[in-house]
Every structure is written in C-alpha cells, then in structure tokens.
Short mmCIF file of C-alpha atoms and ligand atoms in Angstrom, two decimals:
data_model
loop_
_atom_site.label_atom_id
_atom_site.label_comp_id
_atom_site.label_asym_id
_atom_site.label_seq_id
_atom_site.Cartn_x
_atom_site.Cartn_y
_atom_site.Cartn_z
CA MET A 26 36.75 -0.66 4.37
CA SER A 27 35.98 -4.17 5.80
CA ASP A 28 35.69 -7.48 3.77
CA THR A 29 31.95 -7.21 3.68
CA SER A 30 31.94 -3.66 2.43
CA ILE A 31 31.56 -3.06 -1.38
CA LYS A 32 32.50 -0.22 -3.59
CA ARG A 33 29.98 2.36 -4.82
CA ARG A 34 30.22 1.34 -8.53
CA ASP A 35 29.62 -2.27 -7.70
CA PHE A 36 26.53 -1.36 -5.59
CA LEU A 37 25.13 0.85 -8.50
CA ARG A 38 25.62 -2.37 -10.76
CA VAL A 39 23.82 -4.60 -8.19
CA LEU A 40 20.93 -2.31 -7.87
CA GLY A 41 20.74 -1.44 -11.50
CA ILE A 42 21.26 2.13 -11.09
CA GLY A 43 22.43 3.93 -13.99
CA GLY A 44 23.75 7.35 -15.34
CA ALA A 45 20.31 9.00 -15.42
CA ALA A 46 19.79 8.64 -11.65
CA LEU A 47 23.09 10.23 -10.97
CA GLY A 48 22.42 12.77 -13.47
CA ALA A 49 19.11 13.52 -11.98
CA GLY A 50 20.89 14.14 -8.56
CA LEU A 51 18.76 11.27 -6.99
CA THR A 52 20.01 10.17 -3.76
CA ILE A 53 21.95 6.98 -3.68
CA PRO A 54 21.72 4.97 -0.39
CA ASN A 55 24.88 4.34 1.70
CA VAL A 56 26.04 0.96 1.21
CA ILE A 57 27.01 -0.85 4.48
CA ALA A 58 28.02 -4.44 3.68
CA ARG A 59 27.10 -7.50 1.36
CA THR A 60 24.73 -10.10 2.86
CA GLU A 61 23.81 -13.66 2.19
CA ASN A 62 20.62 -12.34 0.52
CA GLY A 63 21.97 -8.96 -1.25
CA VAL A 64 23.27 -5.73 0.32
CA LEU A 65 22.70 -3.55 3.41
CA VAL A 66 21.82 -0.12 2.66
CA GLU A 67 20.99 2.96 4.67
CA SER A 68 19.20 6.13 3.18
CA LYS A 69 17.31 8.94 5.00
CA ASP A 70 15.79 9.96 1.97
CA GLU A 71 14.48 6.66 0.85
CA TYR A 72 14.40 4.50 3.95
CA GLY A 73 13.81 7.04 6.74
CA GLY A 74 17.35 6.22 7.98
CA PHE A 75 16.58 2.63 8.57
CA LEU A 76 18.98 -0.06 7.85
CA VAL A 77 17.65 -2.22 4.82
CA GLU A 78 18.56 -5.43 3.39
CA LYS A 79 17.96 -5.26 -0.27
CA MET A 80 17.31 -8.83 -1.37
CA THR A 81 19.00 -9.26 -4.71
CA ASN A 82 19.35 -13.00 -4.83
CA GLY A 83 15.77 -13.68 -6.17
CA LYS A 84 14.46 -14.50 -2.61
CA TYR A 85 11.45 -12.59 -1.09
CA PRO A 86 10.77 -11.75 2.50
CA TYR A 87 7.77 -14.27 2.74
CA GLN A 88 7.07 -18.00 1.80
CA CYS A 89 4.30 -19.26 -0.26
CA ASN A 90 2.83 -22.80 -0.45
CA LEU A 91 1.85 -23.31 -4.23
CA ASP A 92 -0.37 -26.28 -3.08
CA ILE A 93 -2.53 -23.96 -1.25
CA LEU A 94 -2.10 -20.44 -2.86
CA LYS A 95 -4.70 -19.54 -5.54
CA ARG A 96 -5.52 -16.35 -7.16
CA MET A 97 -8.01 -14.51 -4.95
CA SER A 98 -11.64 -13.90 -6.11
CA GLU A 99 -12.47 -10.27 -5.89
CA LYS A 100 -16.02 -11.51 -4.77
CA PHE A 101 -14.38 -12.49 -1.55
CA THR A 102 -12.89 -9.11 -0.55
CA VAL A 103 -14.98 -7.95 2.40
CA PHE A 104 -16.08 -4.82 0.17
CA SER A 105 -17.73 -7.20 -2.36
CA ARG A 106 -19.18 -9.58 0.36
CA ASN A 107 -20.90 -6.61 1.92
CA ARG A 108 -23.08 -6.69 -0.92
CA TRP A 109 -23.80 -10.41 -1.69
CA ASP A 110 -22.75 -12.70 1.28
CA PRO A 111 -25.61 -13.48 3.61
CA ALA A 112 -23.20 -13.45 6.56
CA ARG A 113 -22.46 -9.89 5.90
CA LEU A 114 -26.18 -8.53 5.62
CA ASN A 115 -26.59 -7.99 9.48
CA ARG A 116 -23.32 -6.07 9.95
CA PRO A 117 -23.63 -2.78 12.07
CA GLU A 118 -25.03 0.00 10.44
CA LEU A 119 -22.10 2.19 8.99
CA THR A 120 -21.93 5.33 11.06
CA GLU A 121 -20.46 7.00 7.70
CA ASP A 122 -24.02 7.16 6.71
CA LEU A 123 -24.52 9.98 9.22
CA GLU A 124 -22.24 12.17 7.41
CA ASP A 125 -25.13 14.23 5.74
CA LEU A 126 -26.67 14.44 9.19
CA TYR A 127 -23.48 15.87 10.69
CA LEU A 128 -23.07 18.44 8.08
CA VAL A 129 -26.46 20.04 8.80
CA LYS A 130 -26.37 23.12 10.99
CA GLY A 131 -26.55 22.63 14.76
CA LYS A 132 -25.60 19.00 14.46
CA GLY A 133 -22.28 17.28 15.00
CA LYS A 134 -20.89 18.59 18.29
CA VAL A 135 -19.33 15.56 19.59
CA PRO A 136 -15.41 15.82 19.91
CA ASN A 137 -13.75 14.12 17.09
CA ARG A 138 -16.95 13.68 15.28
CA THR A 139 -17.82 17.44 14.70
CA ARG A 140 -19.43 19.01 11.76
CA LEU A 141 -16.08 20.36 11.07
CA ASP A 142 -14.42 17.06 11.17
CA TYR A 143 -17.23 15.52 8.97
CA ALA A 144 -16.85 18.21 6.39
CA PHE A 145 -13.15 17.61 6.35
CA MET A 146 -13.68 13.86 5.81
CA ALA A 147 -16.32 14.12 3.15
CA ALA A 148 -14.32 16.62 0.95
CA SER A 149 -11.19 14.43 1.11
CA TRP A 150 -12.88 11.23 -0.57
CA CYS A 151 -14.44 13.41 -3.47
CA LEU A 152 -12.05 12.34 -6.30
CA ALA A 153 -11.74 8.79 -5.13
CA ASN A 154 -15.50 8.41 -5.00
CA SER A 155 -16.38 10.67 -7.99
CA ARG A 156 -18.66 8.88 -10.52
CA ARG A 157 -17.64 11.59 -12.87
CA TYR A 158 -13.83 10.97 -12.89
CA PRO A 159 -13.57 7.12 -11.86
CA SER A 160 -9.78 7.59 -12.35
CA TYR A 161 -8.48 4.04 -11.40
CA LYS A 162 -11.70 2.05 -12.16
CA TRP A 163 -10.68 -0.01 -14.99
CA ASP A 164 -14.08 -1.46 -15.26
CA VAL A 165 -15.87 1.84 -16.19
CA GLN A 166 -18.13 1.86 -19.05
CA SER A 167 -18.25 3.60 -22.42
CA GLY A 168 -15.67 5.89 -23.68
CA MET A 169 -13.08 5.45 -20.75
CA VAL A 170 -12.37 2.12 -21.78
CA ARG A 171 -11.64 2.96 -25.46
CA PHE A 172 -9.55 5.83 -23.71
CA LEU A 173 -7.67 3.40 -21.51
CA LYS A 174 -6.78 1.27 -24.36
CA ARG A 175 -5.50 3.92 -26.66
CA ILE A 176 -1.54 4.11 -26.80
CA ASN A 177 0.92 5.94 -29.01
CA PRO A 178 1.72 3.37 -31.69
CA HIS A 179 5.56 4.04 -31.55
CA PRO A 180 6.81 2.70 -28.27
CA TRP A 181 9.66 5.03 -26.88
CA ASP A 182 13.05 3.60 -26.85
CA PRO A 183 15.23 5.00 -24.07
CA GLY A 184 18.45 4.53 -26.28
CA ASP A 185 17.20 7.48 -28.23
CA LEU A 186 18.31 9.51 -25.43
CA ASP A 187 21.40 7.58 -24.44
CA MET A 188 19.46 5.99 -21.66
CA SER A 189 19.26 2.26 -20.37
CA TRP A 190 16.04 0.70 -19.29
CA GLU A 191 17.47 0.95 -15.75
CA ASP A 192 17.41 4.70 -16.32
CA ALA A 193 13.94 4.62 -17.80
CA SER A 194 12.70 2.75 -14.92
CA ILE A 195 14.03 5.51 -12.64
CA VAL A 196 12.53 8.17 -14.78
CA VAL A 197 8.99 6.42 -14.49
CA LYS A 198 9.37 6.36 -10.67
CA HIS A 199 10.47 9.97 -10.78
CA ALA A 200 7.54 10.81 -12.84
CA ALA A 201 5.14 8.87 -10.16
CA ARG A 202 6.49 11.03 -7.36
CA PHE A 203 6.25 14.17 -9.40
CA TYR A 204 2.54 13.31 -9.88
CA GLY A 205 2.19 12.63 -6.23
CA ALA A 206 3.31 9.30 -5.05
CA SER A 207 5.41 9.39 -1.82
CA LEU A 208 7.00 6.38 -2.75
CA ALA A 209 7.19 4.16 -6.09
CA GLY A 210 8.52 0.63 -6.76
CA ILE A 211 8.67 -1.78 -9.58
CA ALA A 212 8.07 -5.43 -9.52
CA GLN A 213 7.76 -8.18 -12.08
CA LEU A 214 4.05 -8.87 -11.88
CA ASN A 215 3.40 -12.34 -10.11
CA PRO A 216 -0.04 -13.43 -11.75
CA PHE A 217 -0.98 -15.02 -8.18
CA TRP A 218 -1.64 -11.59 -7.05
CA LEU A 219 -4.17 -10.89 -9.91
CA TYR A 220 -7.62 -11.40 -8.97
CA SER A 221 -9.14 -14.76 -10.53
CA ASP A 222 -12.34 -12.81 -11.38
CA HIS A 223 -13.86 -9.24 -11.27
CA TYR A 224 -16.80 -8.81 -8.93
CA ALA A 225 -19.59 -7.42 -11.45
CA PRO A 226 -22.95 -7.59 -9.67
CA THR A 227 -26.04 -7.19 -11.81
CA LYS A 228 -29.52 -6.14 -10.35
CA GLU A 229 -30.67 -9.78 -10.93
CA GLN A 230 -27.51 -11.36 -9.70
CA ARG A 231 -25.68 -9.73 -6.74
CA ALA A 232 -22.95 -12.55 -6.63
CA ARG A 233 -21.99 -12.32 -10.47
CA ALA A 234 -18.27 -12.39 -11.16
CA ILE A 235 -16.55 -12.39 -14.52
CA PRO A 236 -13.24 -14.33 -14.78
CA VAL A 237 -9.85 -12.35 -15.43
CA LEU A 238 -7.85 -14.18 -17.95
CA SER A 239 -4.00 -13.38 -18.31
CA GLU A 240 -2.79 -16.28 -20.27
CA GLY A 241 -2.69 -14.61 -23.89
CA GLU A 242 -2.29 -11.52 -25.66
CA ARG A 243 -5.81 -10.32 -25.82
CA PHE A 244 -6.54 -6.94 -24.10
CA GLU A 245 -10.50 -6.49 -23.75
CA GLN A 246 -13.11 -6.13 -21.34
CA THR A 247 -16.12 -8.23 -22.52
CA ASP A 248 -19.34 -9.10 -20.58
CA ASP A 249 -17.96 -12.70 -20.05
CA ALA A 250 -14.25 -12.04 -19.39
CA TRP A 251 -11.58 -9.62 -18.83
CA TYR A 252 -8.42 -10.13 -20.58
CA ILE A 253 -5.00 -8.80 -19.54
CA PRO A 254 -2.26 -9.75 -21.82
CA LYS A 255 0.72 -11.95 -20.47
CA SER A 256 3.14 -9.43 -21.67
CA MET A 257 1.77 -6.81 -19.33
CA ASN A 258 4.00 -8.43 -16.81
CA SER A 259 5.34 -5.29 -14.93
CA VAL A 260 3.66 -3.40 -12.02
CA LEU A 261 4.61 -0.04 -10.84
CA VAL A 262 3.40 0.25 -7.04
CA LEU A 263 2.51 3.60 -5.57
CA ALA A 264 2.51 4.23 -1.91
CA PHE A 265 0.88 7.58 -0.43
CA GLU A 266 1.90 8.88 2.95
CA GLU A 267 -1.11 9.35 5.35
CA ASP A 268 -1.12 12.49 7.51
CA PHE A 269 0.56 11.62 10.87
CA GLN A 270 -1.58 14.02 12.96
CA ALA A 271 -4.91 12.99 11.18
CA ILE A 272 -4.09 9.42 11.71
CA ALA A 273 -3.15 10.12 15.35
CA ASN A 274 -6.81 11.26 15.73
CA SER A 275 -8.11 7.63 15.07
CA PRO A 276 -10.64 6.50 15.51
CA GLY A 277 -11.99 10.09 15.03
CA LYS A 278 -13.15 11.21 11.71
CA LEU A 279 -9.86 13.18 11.09
CA ALA A 280 -8.33 9.76 10.64
CA SER A 281 -10.97 8.91 7.96
CA ALA A 282 -9.96 12.14 6.25
CA ALA A 283 -6.37 11.23 5.97
CA VAL A 284 -7.68 7.71 4.48
CA GLY A 285 -9.86 9.61 2.01
CA ASN A 286 -7.10 12.03 0.99
CA GLY A 287 -4.94 8.96 0.50
CA TYR A 288 -7.70 7.25 -1.89
CA SER A 289 -8.15 10.53 -3.83
CA ARG A 290 -4.41 11.00 -4.56
CA MET A 291 -4.19 7.34 -5.52
CA ALA A 292 -6.77 8.05 -8.14
CA PHE A 293 -5.08 11.21 -9.56
CA THR A 294 -1.67 9.73 -9.37
CA ALA A 295 -2.33 6.29 -10.72
CA PHE A 296 -4.43 7.55 -13.52
CA THR A 297 -1.92 10.31 -14.58
CA VAL A 298 1.32 7.96 -14.37
CA ALA A 299 -0.81 5.36 -16.57
CA GLU A 300 -1.47 8.08 -19.21
CA PHE A 301 2.38 8.99 -19.06
CA ILE A 302 3.21 5.45 -19.92
CA ARG A 303 0.69 5.35 -22.74
CA ALA A 304 1.98 8.44 -24.14
CA LEU A 305 5.44 6.59 -24.32
CA GLY A 306 3.66 3.68 -26.47
CA TYR A 307 3.20 1.18 -23.59
CA ARG A 308 -0.02 -0.21 -22.30
CA ALA A 309 -1.08 0.57 -18.84
CA ILE A 310 -3.81 -0.23 -16.34
CA PRO A 311 -4.21 2.14 -13.24
CA ALA A 312 -5.91 0.50 -10.30
CA GLY A 313 -6.69 1.25 -6.68
CA ASN A 314 -7.94 -1.71 -4.76
CA GLY A 315 -9.12 -3.46 -8.00
CA VAL A 316 -7.51 -5.78 -10.50
CA GLY A 317 -5.26 -7.33 -7.93
CA LEU A 318 -3.86 -7.39 -4.30
CA SER A 319 -1.85 -4.33 -3.83
CA ILE A 320 0.34 -5.43 -0.67
CA PRO A 321 2.13 -8.57 -1.92
CA MET A 322 2.85 -6.35 -5.14
CA ALA A 323 4.10 -3.55 -2.90
CA VAL A 324 6.41 -6.19 -1.22
CA ASP A 325 7.70 -7.36 -4.32
CA ALA A 326 8.31 -3.93 -5.41
CA GLY A 327 10.53 -3.34 -2.35
CA LEU A 328 8.32 -0.86 -0.59
CA GLY A 329 8.08 -2.63 2.76
CA GLN A 330 7.19 -5.79 4.43
CA LEU A 331 3.97 -7.14 5.87
CA GLY A 332 3.22 -6.46 9.52
CA ARG A 333 1.20 -8.13 12.07
CA MET A 334 -1.79 -5.81 11.41
CA GLY A 335 -1.90 -7.29 7.84
CA LEU A 336 -0.85 -4.01 6.21
CA LEU A 337 2.37 -2.94 4.41
CA VAL A 338 5.04 -1.52 6.83
CA THR A 339 7.31 0.88 4.87
CA PRO A 340 10.70 2.06 6.53
CA LYS A 341 9.77 5.62 5.87
CA TYR A 342 6.38 5.81 6.92
CA GLY A 343 5.56 2.43 8.73
CA PRO A 344 1.97 1.34 7.94
CA ARG A 345 0.67 5.06 7.42
CA VAL A 346 0.26 4.57 3.63
CA ARG A 347 -2.34 3.70 0.84
CA LEU A 348 -1.38 1.93 -2.06
CA ALA A 349 -2.10 1.94 -5.73
CA LYS A 350 -0.62 0.45 -8.93
CA VAL A 351 -0.15 0.47 -12.74
CA ILE A 352 0.02 -2.78 -14.44
CA THR A 353 2.05 -2.35 -17.74
CA GLY A 354 3.82 -3.90 -20.59
CA MET A 355 6.49 -1.32 -20.41
CA PRO A 356 9.85 -3.40 -19.91
CA LEU A 357 10.79 -1.68 -16.49
CA ILE A 358 13.67 -3.09 -14.48
CA PRO A 359 12.24 -4.57 -11.28
CA ASP A 360 13.34 -3.28 -7.70
CA SER A 361 14.61 -5.63 -5.09
CA PRO A 362 12.38 -6.69 -2.24
CA ILE A 363 13.42 -5.55 1.20
CA ASN A 364 13.86 -6.98 4.68
CA PHE A 365 14.30 -4.52 7.71
CA GLY A 366 13.43 -6.76 10.52
CA VAL A 367 9.55 -6.04 10.67
CA THR A 368 8.76 -9.74 11.17
CA GLU A 369 10.95 -10.11 14.17
CA PHE A 370 9.91 -6.90 15.60
CA CYS A 371 6.35 -7.66 15.23
CA GLU A 372 6.75 -11.01 17.05
CA VAL A 373 7.31 -9.25 20.31
CA CYS A 374 5.48 -5.84 19.78
CA MET A 375 1.79 -6.64 19.66
CA LEU A 376 0.72 -3.06 20.07
CA CYS A 377 -1.74 -3.24 17.00
CA ALA A 378 -3.17 -6.26 18.40
CA ASP A 379 -3.45 -4.94 22.01
CA HIS A 380 -5.06 -1.53 20.52
CA CYS A 381 -7.37 -3.11 18.07
CA PRO A 382 -10.75 -2.28 19.49
CA ASN A 383 -12.55 -5.27 17.61
CA GLY A 384 -10.07 -8.16 17.78
CA ALA A 385 -9.18 -8.16 13.92
CA VAL A 386 -5.51 -8.39 14.52
CA THR A 387 -4.22 -11.76 15.57
CA LYS A 388 -1.89 -12.22 18.69
CA GLY A 389 -0.94 -15.66 17.48
CA PRO A 390 1.96 -16.93 15.22
CA PHE A 391 2.26 -16.96 11.41
CA THR A 392 -0.25 -19.43 9.85
CA TRP A 393 -0.78 -20.71 6.28
CA GLU A 394 -4.47 -20.14 6.53
CA GLY A 395 -6.67 -17.13 8.01
CA LYS A 396 -9.97 -17.30 9.77
CA SER A 397 -12.12 -15.40 7.38
CA PRO A 398 -13.35 -16.09 3.76
CA SER A 399 -11.67 -12.81 2.79
CA ASN A 400 -8.31 -14.15 3.60
CA ASN A 401 -6.48 -15.63 0.79
CA PRO A 402 -4.54 -18.66 2.16
CA GLY A 403 -1.25 -20.09 1.08
CA VAL A 404 1.20 -17.26 2.38
CA TYR A 405 2.99 -17.93 5.59
CA LYS A 406 2.00 -14.70 7.70
CA TRP A 407 -0.29 -13.07 10.14
CA TYR A 408 -4.15 -12.91 8.75
CA ALA A 409 -6.27 -9.90 9.87
CA GLU A 410 -10.00 -10.34 9.84
CA PRO A 411 -11.28 -7.60 7.60
CA GLU A 412 -15.00 -8.04 8.57
CA LYS A 413 -14.08 -7.08 12.31
CA CYS A 414 -11.95 -4.16 10.88
CA TYR A 415 -14.77 -2.94 8.84
CA ASP A 416 -17.44 -3.37 11.37
CA PHE A 417 -15.81 -1.12 13.83
CA ASN A 418 -16.78 2.55 13.88
CA GLY A 419 -17.92 2.51 10.39
CA PHE A 420 -14.51 1.60 8.99
CA SER A 421 -13.14 5.13 10.42
CA CYS A 422 -10.76 3.25 12.55
CA SER A 423 -6.67 3.38 12.22
CA ASN A 424 -5.90 2.81 15.70
CA CYS A 425 -3.17 0.00 14.64
CA LYS A 426 -1.54 2.49 12.48
CA ARG A 427 -1.67 5.22 15.29
CA VAL A 428 0.19 3.02 17.63
CA CYS A 429 2.65 1.18 15.65
CA PRO A 430 6.22 2.29 16.34
CA PHE A 431 7.12 2.21 12.66
CA ASN A 432 4.53 5.08 12.22
CA LYS A 433 6.49 7.36 14.69
CA PRO A 434 8.72 9.74 12.64
CA ASN A 435 12.43 9.77 13.84
CA ASN A 436 12.09 6.99 16.11
CA SER A 437 15.70 6.63 17.43
CA TRP A 438 15.24 3.66 19.75
CA LEU A 439 13.35 1.74 16.83
CA HIS A 440 16.31 2.61 14.61
CA ARG A 441 18.80 1.22 17.15
CA MET A 442 16.81 -2.01 17.69
CA ILE A 443 16.10 -2.77 13.97
CA ARG A 444 19.93 -2.01 13.34
CA GLN A 445 20.55 -5.10 15.76
CA ILE A 446 17.96 -7.29 14.18
CA VAL A 447 19.03 -6.76 10.54
CA LYS A 448 22.63 -7.02 11.23
CA SER A 449 22.75 -9.74 13.81
CA LYS A 450 19.35 -11.49 13.02
CA ILE A 451 18.65 -11.51 16.77
CA ARG A 452 14.97 -12.63 17.30
CA ILE A 453 14.67 -11.50 21.03
CA LEU A 454 13.57 -8.01 21.44
CA ASP A 455 13.39 -5.83 24.47
CA LYS A 456 9.54 -5.22 24.86
CA ILE A 457 10.37 -2.64 27.81
CA MET A 458 11.19 -0.29 24.99
CA VAL A 459 7.93 -0.72 23.40
CA THR A 460 6.26 -0.25 26.86
CA PHE A 461 8.30 2.77 27.72
CA ASP A 462 7.45 4.37 24.35
CA GLN A 463 3.72 3.99 25.15
CA ALA A 464 4.16 5.17 28.76
CA GLY A 465 5.76 8.40 27.22
CA GLY A 466 2.42 9.25 25.61
CA TYR A 467 3.24 8.01 22.04
CA GLY A 468 0.29 6.52 20.43
CA GLU A 469 -2.49 8.32 22.27
CA GLN A 470 -5.38 9.55 20.53
CA LEU A 471 -4.78 13.40 19.30
CA GLN A 472 -8.04 15.50 20.04
CA ASP A 473 -9.48 17.16 16.97
CA SER A 474 -9.42 20.59 18.87
CA LYS A 475 -5.65 20.22 19.18
CA PHE A 476 -5.28 19.20 15.50
CA TRP A 477 -7.44 22.38 14.15
CA LYS A 478 -4.96 24.61 16.35
CA MET A 479 -1.90 23.23 14.54
CA ASN A 480 0.04 24.91 11.91
CA GLY A 481 -0.97 23.29 8.58
CA ASP A 482 2.88 23.08 7.70
CA LYS A 483 3.07 20.40 10.21
CA THR A 484 0.78 18.17 8.44
CA ILE A 485 2.04 15.65 5.67
CA THR A 486 4.88 17.65 4.21
CA GLY A 487 6.24 18.78 7.66
CA ARG A 488 6.48 15.35 9.15
CA GLU A 489 10.16 14.93 8.77
CA GLU A 490 10.93 18.06 10.89
CA MET A 491 8.78 16.67 13.75
S1 SF4 B 16 -8.08 -0.32 11.85
FE1 SF4 B 16 -8.87 -0.33 13.68
S2 SF4 B 16 -10.39 -2.34 13.88
FE2 SF4 B 16 -9.23 -2.45 11.92
S3 SF4 B 16 -7.45 -3.88 12.44
FE3 SF4 B 16 -6.85 -1.67 12.69
S4 SF4 B 16 -7.20 -1.27 14.84
FE4 SF4 B 16 -8.56 -3.15 14.30
S1 SF4 B 17 2.31 -2.42 16.19
FE1 SF4 B 17 3.87 -3.56 16.59
S2 SF4 B 17 3.21 -5.59 16.06
FE2 SF4 B 17 1.70 -4.35 15.04
S3 SF4 B 17 2.59 -4.14 12.92
FE3 SF4 B 17 3.40 -2.37 14.10
S4 SF4 B 17 5.35 -3.24 14.87
FE4 SF4 B 17 4.18 -5.03 14.13
#
C-alpha cells in the first residue's frame, strides 16, 4: 500500500459510514488515496466506475461571490416569467399544445412525433401534472397543507436500535432508493439555494410573489409569507435516471416522455420519502422544481458537478437525471461534495454547445453573471439561457444530454481520461477522442421506429448491460 493509501476503517470514519451500512450489505467504494481535498474513491455501483474525489475538507467544487450572490426569486424562473414577463409574451407557440391533435385517429404520422409517441409522452407526465395528486406542490390548498404539517409527536431516536445518526442517514437514503430514486445524497441546506419568494399569481396580479422567510422557527404558509423553520436545515436530494434510448430520440417526443416519466417518479418518491420522515417524527417538505434550486443542492449533496450545459452531471448517469428534494429537520449527516473532473473536461469538450439547436449553451469561459434574467449571478460557472432552451421545439429537446459523453454507459475512453484528470489535475484534453466518439455514431438521434422494436428490458433498468 502506498503512502497515500488509507485503511478501510479510516475511510469509513472519514466518510461517516457506520455499522448499519455494512450490515445492510451496501457497497463500499474502493479507496485509492488521500488527496489535498479528501479521498479518491472508485465504485461501479455508486459512481459508474469513475474515479471520484470526495471533498471532505469543507470545500465545494464551485466558487461563490457573496457580494453578488442572492437568493433567487421564483418569479424569475423561466416557467414563472412565461406567465408575467412582457418579454416572454411573444414566445413561439408551444408545440406540446398539439398533443390532443396528435392523439386523434389519423393524425400524427410524422416520424418521432407519431400518435404512438405522443400518447407515450402524455401518459408519462400524468402523475407530475395531476391536479388530483399534487404530490410535491407544497403550496397546494386545503387539507394538503395540514397533511404536510402533521408529524408523529415522538421523534425517532436511532439509538433505540443501536444505530448512529450516520446509520440513520444511510437508512433514509436506502428508503429513498426503495421508493424509486436512482441516487440519493444529503447536504446541509444552504439558505442561499432557497427561493427568496414564491411566485403566487392571482387573477388580478400576474406578477405577485410572496416572501419565503427562513430565519425563525415558524412553519406556516399564509397569504403574505411562507415560513420555513431555521431548524429544517438538511436536504435530501433525489436523482431519477431518464431512459437512455428515449433521450437518444431527442428532439423527438420519446425524449419528452423520458422527461415526463422522470417528473412523475419525482412526485411519487419525494412525497413518499417525506411521509416516511414525518412518520419518524421530523418535519419534511417535498419539492420538485419549487421551494429552491435543486442543482446546487445536488452538488452540495455529492451527487455530481455542474456541466457546461448548466445541468448536473452525475458520474453514473451523466446529465441524464431529473432532481427532486426533501427539506427536513431530521438531523441527517451530510455527504461530501465530489469532483470527478467535469469542469476540466467540459472546457475542451463543447459537444452540448455545438449541438444545441438554439444557442442556449455558452461556448465561452466561466463567468460570475449570466445573460438571462432567469440566471442567478454570483456563482463562477457556465450560465445557460433557459428561454432559448424553452423556446426550441416546445421544450421537448434533450440534445445536450443525448450527445454528452458522460451520458454514455460504460464509456471506457472517458473513464481513462477522467482518471488522468482527477489524479494528475491535467487540464489539457485530447479533443480528438471526443471527435472520434462522435464519428463512431454515438450521440446521433435514435429513430422512434427503432425504439419501438427494442426489448423493453433495455430501457432504464437494462442500461448497465449495454
Ligand atoms: S435541451 Fe436542447 S435547446 Fe435546451 S440547452 Fe439542451 S440542446 Fe439546447
Ligand atoms: S457535452 Fe461535453 S461540454 Fe457539455 S456538459 Fe457534457 S462533457 Fe461538458
């Protein structure tokens, strides 16, 4: 064992992994070495075989400027702006509105937009869009709010079962995966990632927003403010893999089905995990895109890094995930953020920017500020322009995910390259490898006709055998 190698017991202590994890037979990553920022680990199960640096020294794989960074207003997300911002009123008509037309007999024969594809897409969104089961909409009216606030009055103590809080945190992530998450991580909630207000339009006032206050211990939604207790300072972040072949159909409707399927699974799982936590006697707020910014929470929770396209890139699934979260007062132990060379790779790769049909992804360097009112300045990163993304093809596009080398399962040349980046911190990459990969056909659109002839086992759960 080299000087930089560490013993398994030390590693478990550094990562806060306790007896319950071992007892439950959870896979423990291989430890390669200590680094300046933490430890280098490798795990096929957790990280898809990538070499990953777990940052255990309190650092994060991004920089913030606290003179610029402010909590973002939900009113300025592109979804909200579409409803009140005059600059968005003339946006291209959403082709998704044609859905009903395409479901009529005799319509919908265009490849990748057939009636079959539309039906597949429409069904995939049903749980996420349901008015009847608004699973992760914390702002829903009437009985739902009372339901969300109800908790068991006797908080569970893991010591009752000879478990530590490290063990309990693993148990909660285990439950999250049981209920349907592909990945789960825990972070201490950074209040900067909560929205400063909730966009709450009325008929009379389309731009109305109400402040979200998180300074005291009040837990309530009123017409004038939402109150999140300061003690709800943990966030469990959930990632949901999107089907590889369906995303490969982008910008066809099957890709939109993969997105809708992700949203519907988000709704079910976030709601169910939150209810599990409440049954243990702790407060929990399940959320999809609402309440706060999911991507920085996911980075803090060690699920991945931010890529050039402005999305989370995970080691196991690349950017092919959707995110939900559960904010809670349960004293969970945070995971470490990770670095697996995404920034260095994206500096050279550019594939998402080259294949974005609407110029939403920048080809420039990191900046502190974006170009869009929907960007939240103050983090040094690549800012994407969500309006351009939204306006292309009725928001059905996932081209950037389709072409990203991190999206490709078992991508051996990328594994080798990332290993070099992470171990030796080299910043110059061989773009020829990226080009060769494209020349080999990877990243091309998969036709719907081919998708429908595939064995269903090759969708989501069959990915690892590909
Ligand atoms: S989803 Fe499509 S339009 Fe949006 S950033 Fe990606 S490639 Fe561009
Ligand atoms: S396509 Fe390339 S540049 Fe874009 S996020 Fe993926 S690795 Fe980074």
